Coordinates of C-alpha atoms in Angstrom, one line a residue:
M1 CA 31.4 -23.8 62.7
S2 CA 29.7 -25.2 66.5
G3 CA 26.2 -23.7 66.6
F4 CA 27.2 -20.1 65.3
E5 CA 26.0 -18.6 62.3
T6 CA 28.8 -17.4 60.1
P7 CA 28.7 -15.6 56.7
E8 CA 30.7 -18.4 55.0
G9 CA 28.1 -21.3 56.2
I10 CA 25.8 -22.3 54.1
R11 CA 21.8 -21.9 54.3
L12 CA 20.3 -24.6 56.3
Q13 CA 17.6 -24.9 53.8
K14 CA 20.4 -25.7 50.7
V15 CA 22.3 -27.8 52.6
L16 CA 19.6 -30.4 53.9
S17 CA 17.9 -30.1 49.9
A18 CA 21.2 -31.3 49.0
A19 CA 21.0 -34.1 51.4
G20 CA 17.8 -35.3 49.9
V21 CA 15.6 -34.3 53.1
A22 CA 12.7 -32.2 51.2
S23 CA 12.7 -29.4 48.6
R24 CA 13.9 -26.2 50.3
R25 CA 10.3 -25.1 50.1
V26 CA 9.4 -27.8 52.4
I27 CA 12.6 -27.4 54.4
E28 CA 11.7 -23.7 55.0
Q29 CA 8.3 -24.7 56.4
Y30 CA 10.0 -27.5 58.7
I31 CA 12.3 -24.7 60.0
V32 CA 9.1 -22.4 60.9
E33 CA 7.7 -25.2 62.5
G34 CA 10.6 -25.9 64.9
R35 CA 11.6 -29.5 63.6
I36 CA 14.8 -28.6 62.5
R37 CA 17.9 -28.6 65.4
V38 CA 21.4 -27.8 64.6
N39 CA 24.1 -29.3 67.3
G40 CA 21.3 -30.0 69.4
V41 CA 19.2 -26.2 69.4
T42 CA 16.1 -25.7 67.6
V43 CA 16.3 -23.2 64.9
T44 CA 13.3 -21.2 63.8
E45 CA 15.2 -18.2 61.7
L46 CA 15.0 -19.0 58.0
G47 CA 18.5 -17.3 57.4
R48 CA 20.3 -19.7 59.1
R49 CA 24.0 -20.8 58.1
V50 CA 25.6 -24.0 58.6
D51 CA 28.8 -25.9 58.4
P52 CA 27.9 -29.5 56.8
E53 CA 31.9 -30.9 57.6
T54 CA 31.1 -29.9 61.7
D55 CA 27.5 -29.2 62.3
L56 CA 25.2 -31.6 63.1
I57 CA 21.7 -31.7 61.9
D58 CA 18.5 -33.5 62.7
V59 CA 14.8 -33.2 61.5
D60 CA 12.2 -34.5 63.6
G61 CA 14.8 -35.9 66.0
T62 CA 16.4 -38.2 63.3
A63 CA 19.9 -37.4 62.8
V64 CA 20.7 -36.2 58.7
Q65 CA 24.1 -37.5 57.3
L66 CA 25.3 -34.0 55.1
D67 CA 28.5 -35.9 53.7
V68 CA 27.6 -37.8 50.4
S69 CA 31.0 -39.7 50.4
K70 CA 29.9 -41.6 53.1
R71 CA 28.2 -45.1 52.2
Y72 CA 26.3 -47.9 54.5
V73 CA 25.6 -51.0 53.1
M74 CA 23.9 -54.3 55.3
L75 CA 25.1 -57.5 54.0
N76 CA 23.2 -61.1 54.9
K77 CA 26.6 -62.9 55.8
P78 CA 26.7 -66.5 54.5
T79 CA 28.1 -69.0 56.8
G80 CA 31.8 -69.9 55.8
V81 CA 32.4 -66.4 55.6
V82 CA 35.0 -65.0 57.8
S83 CA 34.5 -60.9 58.9
S84 CA 37.5 -59.7 57.4
L85 CA 38.7 -58.1 54.3
N86 CA 42.0 -60.0 54.2
D87 CA 41.7 -63.5 56.0
E88 CA 45.5 -64.5 56.6
N89 CA 44.5 -67.7 56.2
G90 CA 43.0 -68.0 52.6
R91 CA 39.5 -68.4 53.9
P92 CA 36.1 -66.7 52.1
D93 CA 36.2 -63.1 53.1
L94 CA 34.3 -59.6 53.0
R95 CA 36.2 -58.7 49.6
R96 CA 33.7 -60.8 47.6
F97 CA 30.7 -57.9 49.0
T98 CA 33.3 -54.8 49.3
D99 CA 34.8 -55.1 46.1
D100 CA 31.5 -54.0 44.3
Y101 CA 31.6 -50.7 46.0
E102 CA 33.8 -47.8 44.9
E103 CA 34.4 -47.1 48.0
R104 CA 36.9 -48.7 50.6
L105 CA 34.3 -50.1 53.2
Y106 CA 35.0 -51.8 56.6
N107 CA 32.8 -54.4 58.6
V108 CA 30.9 -53.0 61.9
G109 CA 32.1 -55.4 64.0
R110 CA 32.3 -59.2 63.6
L111 CA 29.8 -62.3 63.0
D112 CA 32.2 -65.6 63.1
A113 CA 32.5 -67.8 59.9
E114 CA 29.4 -70.1 61.0
T115 CA 26.8 -67.4 62.1
S116 CA 25.0 -65.6 59.2
G117 CA 22.8 -62.7 59.4
L118 CA 23.2 -58.7 59.4
L119 CA 26.5 -57.0 59.1
I120 CA 27.3 -53.5 58.2
L121 CA 29.5 -52.5 55.6
T122 CA 30.5 -48.2 56.0
N123 CA 33.4 -45.8 55.6
D124 CA 32.3 -44.1 58.3
G125 CA 34.8 -44.7 60.7
D126 CA 33.0 -42.7 63.9
L127 CA 29.9 -44.1 63.0
A128 CA 31.6 -47.9 63.0
H129 CA 33.3 -47.1 66.5
V130 CA 30.3 -45.7 68.2
L131 CA 28.7 -49.2 67.0
A132 CA 31.0 -51.8 67.1
H133 CA 32.2 -50.9 71.0
P134 CA 30.7 -53.2 73.7
S135 CA 31.1 -50.0 75.9
F136 CA 28.0 -48.8 74.0
G137 CA 26.1 -51.7 74.3
V138 CA 23.8 -51.8 70.5
T139 CA 21.3 -54.3 71.1
K140 CA 21.4 -57.4 68.7
V141 CA 19.2 -59.7 68.2
Y142 CA 19.8 -63.2 67.1
I143 CA 17.8 -66.4 66.2
A144 CA 19.8 -69.6 67.0
K145 CA 18.7 -73.2 66.5
V146 CA 19.4 -75.5 69.1
E147 CA 19.7 -79.5 70.2
G148 CA 17.2 -80.4 72.4
E149 CA 13.5 -79.1 73.6
V150 CA 14.0 -75.7 75.4
T151 CA 11.9 -75.5 78.6
A152 CA 10.1 -71.9 79.6
Q153 CA 12.6 -72.4 82.7
T154 CA 15.5 -72.6 80.9
I155 CA 14.2 -69.4 79.0
S156 CA 14.0 -67.6 82.5
K157 CA 17.7 -68.9 83.0
L158 CA 18.7 -67.0 80.3
T159 CA 16.9 -63.5 81.2
K160 CA 17.9 -64.1 85.0
G161 CA 21.5 -64.5 84.3
I162 CA 24.0 -67.5 84.2
D163 CA 27.3 -67.8 85.1
L164 CA 30.2 -68.4 82.2
D165 CA 34.2 -68.5 82.9
D166 CA 34.7 -64.9 82.0
G167 CA 31.7 -63.7 84.6
P168 CA 28.0 -63.6 84.6
I169 CA 26.0 -62.9 81.6
S170 CA 22.0 -62.3 81.0
A171 CA 20.0 -62.1 78.1
D172 CA 18.2 -58.6 77.3
K173 CA 15.2 -61.2 76.2
A174 CA 14.7 -64.5 75.1
R175 CA 11.8 -66.3 73.8
L176 CA 11.4 -70.0 72.3
L177 CA 10.0 -69.8 68.9
D178 CA 9.4 -73.2 68.1
T179 CA 10.4 -76.6 69.4
S180 CA 10.4 -80.0 67.0
R181 CA 11.9 -83.1 66.3
G182 CA 14.6 -83.1 69.3
S183 CA 15.7 -79.2 68.4
S184 CA 14.5 -75.9 69.2
L185 CA 14.1 -72.3 67.8
V186 CA 15.7 -69.3 70.5
E187 CA 15.6 -65.9 70.0
L188 CA 17.8 -63.9 72.2
T189 CA 18.4 -60.3 72.6
L190 CA 21.0 -59.0 74.1
H191 CA 24.1 -55.9 74.2
S192 CA 27.0 -57.8 75.0
G193 CA 29.9 -57.9 73.0
R194 CA 31.9 -60.5 74.8
N195 CA 33.5 -63.3 72.1
R196 CA 31.1 -66.0 70.8
I197 CA 28.2 -65.0 74.1
V198 CA 25.2 -66.4 72.3
R199 CA 26.8 -69.9 71.6
R200 CA 28.4 -70.2 75.1
M201 CA 25.1 -68.9 76.6
L202 CA 23.2 -71.5 74.9
A203 CA 25.7 -74.3 75.1
A204 CA 26.1 -73.5 78.9
V205 CA 22.2 -74.1 79.5
G206 CA 22.7 -77.9 78.0
H207 CA 21.2 -76.5 74.4
P208 CA 24.6 -76.0 72.1
V209 CA 23.9 -74.3 68.8
T210 CA 23.5 -75.7 65.5
E211 CA 22.7 -72.5 63.5
L212 CA 23.0 -69.0 64.1
V213 CA 21.4 -65.9 62.5
R214 CA 21.8 -62.3 63.6
R215 CA 18.4 -60.7 62.6
Q216 CA 18.7 -57.3 63.9
F217 CA 21.5 -54.4 64.9
G218 CA 20.3 -51.5 66.8
P219 CA 17.3 -50.2 64.6
L220 CA 18.3 -52.3 61.8
H221 CA 16.5 -55.5 60.6
L222 CA 17.3 -58.2 58.3
G223 CA 14.1 -58.4 56.4
T224 CA 14.2 -60.1 53.6
L225 CA 17.6 -59.6 52.2
P226 CA 18.5 -63.1 51.1
V227 CA 22.2 -64.8 51.9
G228 CA 24.7 -63.3 50.6
K229 CA 23.3 -60.2 49.1
T230 CA 23.8 -56.5 49.9
R231 CA 22.0 -53.4 49.6
E232 CA 22.4 -49.8 50.9
L233 CA 20.5 -48.6 53.6
T234 CA 17.3 -46.5 53.2
K235 CA 17.3 -43.1 54.3
I236 CA 14.7 -43.9 57.1
E237 CA 17.4 -46.9 58.2
L238 CA 20.1 -44.2 58.2
G239 CA 18.6 -41.9 60.3
A240 CA 17.8 -44.4 63.1
L241 CA 21.3 -45.3 62.8
L242 CA 23.0 -42.2 62.7
T243 CA 20.2 -41.1 65.5
L244 CA 21.6 -44.1 67.8
S245 CA 25.6 -43.3 67.0
R246 CA 24.9 -39.6 67.9
R247 CA 23.1 -40.3 71.2
D248 CA 26.3 -42.5 72.6
S249 CA 28.7 -40.7 70.5
G250 CA 29.8 -38.9 73.9
V251 CA 30.3 -42.0 76.4
A252 CA 33.9 -42.9 76.4
A253 CA 34.4 -46.2 75.3
A254 CA 36.4 -48.8 77.6
P255 CA 40.1 -49.4 76.8
G256 CA 40.9 -53.2 76.0
E257 CA 37.4 -54.5 74.7
Q258 CA 36.7 -56.5 71.9
Q259 CA 34.1 -56.3 69.2
E260 CA 31.5 -59.0 69.2
N261 CA 32.2 -62.1 67.7
E262 CA 28.7 -64.3 67.9

């Protein structure tokens, strides 16, 4: 249905209660208070019916997933593991993590074998496309250990922009976290999906990467999740992720661009 009430639909409060948002009584109060939207339109009538398969619902501006068959998992990928579900060269791949789940999960984007950190596994193809495609510009945060002592001038250069073989690039944010014994820790925030972009940027300013971890992907933070472990996203995390993907899903993906591979 696309925003129109039909007799065949299901009452809004029943759908949201089944999705685990709150009890039907609380949902009814939300409706009265104008806190729920269906397909972008605020709902105030208690008798509103919706189609869970097609209607997009948000509560207080946060998207709600109505399809309980979808699964969303965060992985802290170890180094030495390739971002593939079937590596043709026989290297350790993501199957050791996806095999633990009944659903057939896929990775959203990639991290190269020697980069660790936050990787999303899901069976939601639409969300995966929006989050992984460079044209949608999802922000990622990395912490890199690099050779040499990074200066304030170098940090400024990373944000102002540098020239690489495939064109100019600049970090959205950059900051020096620590410098000691001939090495430095640098935090980079960027939305580019270009191949191995973090390593190439830092090498270009004279500080080759020795260790690299992705700490954040869009609204998701790695937190204290141990290396090599997975966990399902919380309702708050999922809501933020769905809100981001729905906000950007109207943008046409540019053909021929690759997913990130840092």
